[in-house]
Coordinates of C-alpha atoms and ligand atoms in Angstrom, one line a residue:
M1 CA 168.0 71.2 127.0
L2 CA 170.0 70.8 123.8
S3 CA 173.3 69.2 124.9
W4 CA 175.6 71.6 123.1
I5 CA 174.0 74.8 124.6
S6 CA 173.7 73.1 128.0
S7 CA 177.4 72.3 128.1
I8 CA 178.1 76.0 127.6
L9 CA 175.5 77.5 129.9
N10 CA 175.7 74.8 132.7
A11 CA 179.4 74.6 132.9
T12 CA 181.0 75.5 136.3
Y13 CA 184.4 76.5 137.6
P14 CA 187.1 75.7 136.6
F15 CA 186.1 76.8 133.1
Q16 CA 187.9 75.3 130.0
L17 CA 188.5 76.4 126.5
P18 CA 185.9 74.6 124.3
Q19 CA 187.1 72.7 121.2
L20 CA 186.0 73.9 117.9
D21 CA 183.8 71.7 115.6
Y22 CA 186.1 72.7 112.6
D23 CA 189.8 73.5 112.0
Y24 CA 191.1 77.0 112.2
K25 CA 191.7 77.1 108.4
D26 CA 188.2 75.9 107.5
L27 CA 186.5 79.3 107.6
E28 CA 188.9 80.7 105.0
P29 CA 188.7 83.0 103.1
D30 CA 185.9 84.6 105.1
I31 CA 187.9 84.4 108.4
D32 CA 191.6 83.6 108.1
Q33 CA 193.4 80.9 109.9
E34 CA 195.7 83.2 111.9
T35 CA 192.8 85.3 113.2
M36 CA 190.9 82.1 114.3
E37 CA 194.0 80.8 116.1
I38 CA 194.7 84.0 118.0
H39 CA 191.0 84.7 118.7
H40 CA 190.4 81.2 120.1
L41 CA 193.8 80.3 121.7
K42 CA 194.7 83.8 123.0
H43 CA 191.7 86.0 123.4
H44 CA 189.2 83.4 124.4
Q45 CA 191.7 81.6 126.7
A46 CA 192.4 85.0 128.4
Y47 CA 188.8 85.5 129.3
I48 CA 188.7 82.0 130.8
N49 CA 191.9 82.5 132.8
N50 CA 190.7 85.8 134.2
L51 CA 187.2 84.3 135.0
N52 CA 188.9 81.3 136.8
N53 CA 191.2 83.6 138.7
G54 CA 188.3 85.7 139.9
L55 CA 186.4 82.6 141.1
E56 CA 189.5 81.1 142.7
K57 CA 189.3 84.0 145.2
N58 CA 185.5 83.6 145.7
P59 CA 184.9 79.9 146.4
E60 CA 181.3 80.5 147.4
F61 CA 180.4 81.1 143.7
Q62 CA 182.4 78.2 142.2
T63 CA 179.3 76.0 142.0
K64 CA 177.3 78.6 140.0
T65 CA 176.9 77.9 136.3
L66 CA 178.3 80.2 133.6
G67 CA 174.8 81.1 132.5
W68 CA 173.8 82.0 136.0
L69 CA 176.9 84.1 136.6
V70 CA 176.6 86.1 133.4
K71 CA 172.8 86.7 133.9
N72 CA 173.2 87.7 137.5
Y73 CA 176.6 89.4 137.6
T74 CA 175.2 92.5 139.3
Q75 CA 174.4 90.4 142.4
L76 CA 178.0 89.5 142.8
P77 CA 180.5 91.3 145.1
E78 CA 183.1 93.6 143.7
P79 CA 185.5 93.0 142.0
L80 CA 184.0 89.6 141.0
S81 CA 181.0 91.3 139.5
I82 CA 183.1 93.3 137.0
I83 CA 185.3 90.2 136.3
V84 CA 182.2 88.1 135.4
K85 CA 180.7 91.0 133.4
N86 CA 183.8 91.2 131.2
H87 CA 185.5 87.8 131.3
G88 CA 182.5 85.6 132.1
G89 CA 180.7 87.4 129.3
G90 CA 183.7 87.0 127.1
H91 CA 183.8 83.3 127.7
L92 CA 180.1 82.8 127.1
N93 CA 179.9 85.0 124.0
H94 CA 182.9 83.4 122.3
S95 CA 181.7 79.8 123.2
L96 CA 178.4 80.7 121.4
F97 CA 180.1 82.4 118.5
W98 CA 182.3 79.4 117.6
K99 CA 179.1 77.2 117.5
M100 CA 177.4 79.8 115.2
L101 CA 180.1 79.4 112.6
S102 CA 180.4 76.6 110.0
P103 CA 182.5 76.0 106.9
T104 CA 179.6 74.3 105.1
H105 CA 178.0 77.4 103.5
D106 CA 174.4 76.3 104.4
A107 CA 171.4 78.5 103.9
P108 CA 168.5 79.0 106.4
S109 CA 166.0 76.1 106.1
P110 CA 162.5 77.0 104.8
K111 CA 161.2 76.7 108.3
L112 CA 163.8 79.2 109.6
E113 CA 163.1 81.5 106.7
E114 CA 159.5 81.5 107.6
H115 CA 160.3 82.5 111.2
L116 CA 162.6 85.3 110.0
N117 CA 159.9 86.5 107.5
K118 CA 157.3 86.6 110.3
S119 CA 159.5 88.7 112.6
F120 CA 161.3 91.0 110.1
G121 CA 159.1 91.0 106.9
S122 CA 161.8 89.3 104.8
V123 CA 165.2 87.6 105.3
E124 CA 166.8 90.5 103.4
N125 CA 165.3 93.0 105.9
F126 CA 166.6 90.8 108.8
V127 CA 170.1 90.9 107.2
E128 CA 169.9 94.6 106.7
L129 CA 168.9 95.3 110.3
F130 CA 171.5 92.9 111.7
N131 CA 174.2 94.6 109.6
K132 CA 173.1 98.0 110.8
A133 CA 173.3 96.8 114.5
S134 CA 176.8 95.4 113.8
L135 CA 178.0 98.7 112.3
S136 CA 176.4 100.7 115.2
V137 CA 178.8 99.2 117.8
F138 CA 181.4 101.9 118.7
G139 CA 184.6 100.2 119.8
S140 CA 184.2 96.6 120.9
G141 CA 180.9 94.7 121.2
W142 CA 178.5 92.3 119.6
A143 CA 175.4 92.2 117.4
W144 CA 172.8 89.7 118.3
L145 CA 169.6 88.0 117.1
C146 CA 167.6 87.3 120.2
I147 CA 164.4 85.6 121.2
D148 CA 162.2 86.5 124.2
D149 CA 159.7 84.6 126.3
Q150 CA 156.9 85.5 123.9
Q151 CA 159.0 83.9 121.1
T152 CA 159.5 87.2 119.4
L153 CA 162.8 87.6 117.5
S154 CA 164.7 90.9 117.8
I155 CA 168.1 92.4 117.0
M156 CA 170.3 94.2 119.4
A157 CA 173.9 95.4 119.9
T158 CA 175.8 95.1 123.2
P159 CA 179.0 96.9 124.2
N160 CA 182.2 95.0 125.2
Q161 CA 181.3 91.5 126.4
E162 CA 177.8 92.1 127.6
N163 CA 175.3 89.4 126.7
P164 CA 171.5 89.7 126.0
L165 CA 170.9 87.2 128.9
T166 CA 171.2 90.1 131.3
K167 CA 168.2 91.7 129.6
N168 CA 166.2 88.5 129.7
L169 CA 166.7 87.9 126.0
T170 CA 168.2 84.6 124.7
P171 CA 170.8 85.0 122.0
V172 CA 170.4 82.7 119.0
L173 CA 173.0 84.3 116.7
G174 CA 175.9 86.6 117.6
L175 CA 178.6 88.5 115.7
D176 CA 181.8 89.6 117.4
V177 CA 182.7 93.1 116.0
W178 CA 185.7 93.8 118.1
E179 CA 188.6 94.5 115.9
H180 CA 190.5 91.5 117.1
A181 CA 187.9 89.4 115.3
Y182 CA 188.8 90.8 111.9
Y183 CA 191.7 93.3 111.9
L184 CA 194.4 91.0 110.4
K185 CA 192.5 90.3 107.3
Y186 CA 190.0 93.2 106.9
Q187 CA 191.9 96.1 108.8
N188 CA 189.4 98.9 109.1
Q189 CA 186.8 97.4 106.8
R190 CA 184.3 96.1 109.3
T191 CA 181.6 96.1 106.5
A192 CA 183.6 93.5 104.5
Y193 CA 183.9 91.3 107.6
I194 CA 180.2 91.6 108.3
D195 CA 179.4 90.6 104.7
A196 CA 181.8 87.6 105.0
F197 CA 180.1 86.5 108.2
W198 CA 176.9 85.7 106.2
N199 CA 178.8 83.0 104.3
I200 CA 179.8 81.0 107.3
I201 CA 176.8 80.9 109.6
N202 CA 175.7 77.6 111.1
W203 CA 171.9 78.1 110.4
E204 CA 171.2 74.7 111.9
K205 CA 172.4 75.8 115.3
V206 CA 170.4 79.1 115.0
E207 CA 167.3 77.1 114.2
E208 CA 167.8 74.6 117.0
L209 CA 168.0 77.5 119.5
I210 CA 164.9 79.2 118.2
L211 CA 162.9 76.0 118.1
F212 CA 164.2 74.9 121.4
H213 CA 163.1 78.2 122.9
R214 CA 159.6 77.9 121.4
K215 CA 158.8 74.7 123.2
Ligands
MN301 MN1 186.4 88.2 120.3

């Protein structure tokens, strides 16, 4: 398995805040430094703390990986089940999200474009559908590009911190559309935040996940 995704999915209790591959200021002007600092150091850390507190009281699940916990949270006893759904999902989703961002302003490779064309007709159509999913989230949630076991790409939105893994889909790109991800800079203008997101996607990571899953 790709080492960076493996270190996210196969991590076990006690969970730790991952380091970013760039500085908080590096995504400016698309995402401002203060939002990045609060989002990573406060919001993401809070998901981790709550997840660790839940597992501290349930030692029999401390050896389970993050990927397993999020995928199988309905099998867990209450209240651990709801803790993993919200905070395990929060930890996993944000760990993926940071990896999907990059200050380098790359474009999808011809190979990735071809894959998007095959699934969505054109890259423009893919972007339009993803934007529509991002805007469809009421309250907090995520928009995702996913791949299934038949290597088909699809777009979905999930509420709160739910992850496509619970629906047997593997996320290869995700956008956090909770207001804490953009409110300081964009206030109520979610559309402007979504537009800015397309400037800072780490397409190399997206492609790695798609190609990895196709093997
Ligand atoms: Mn968030």
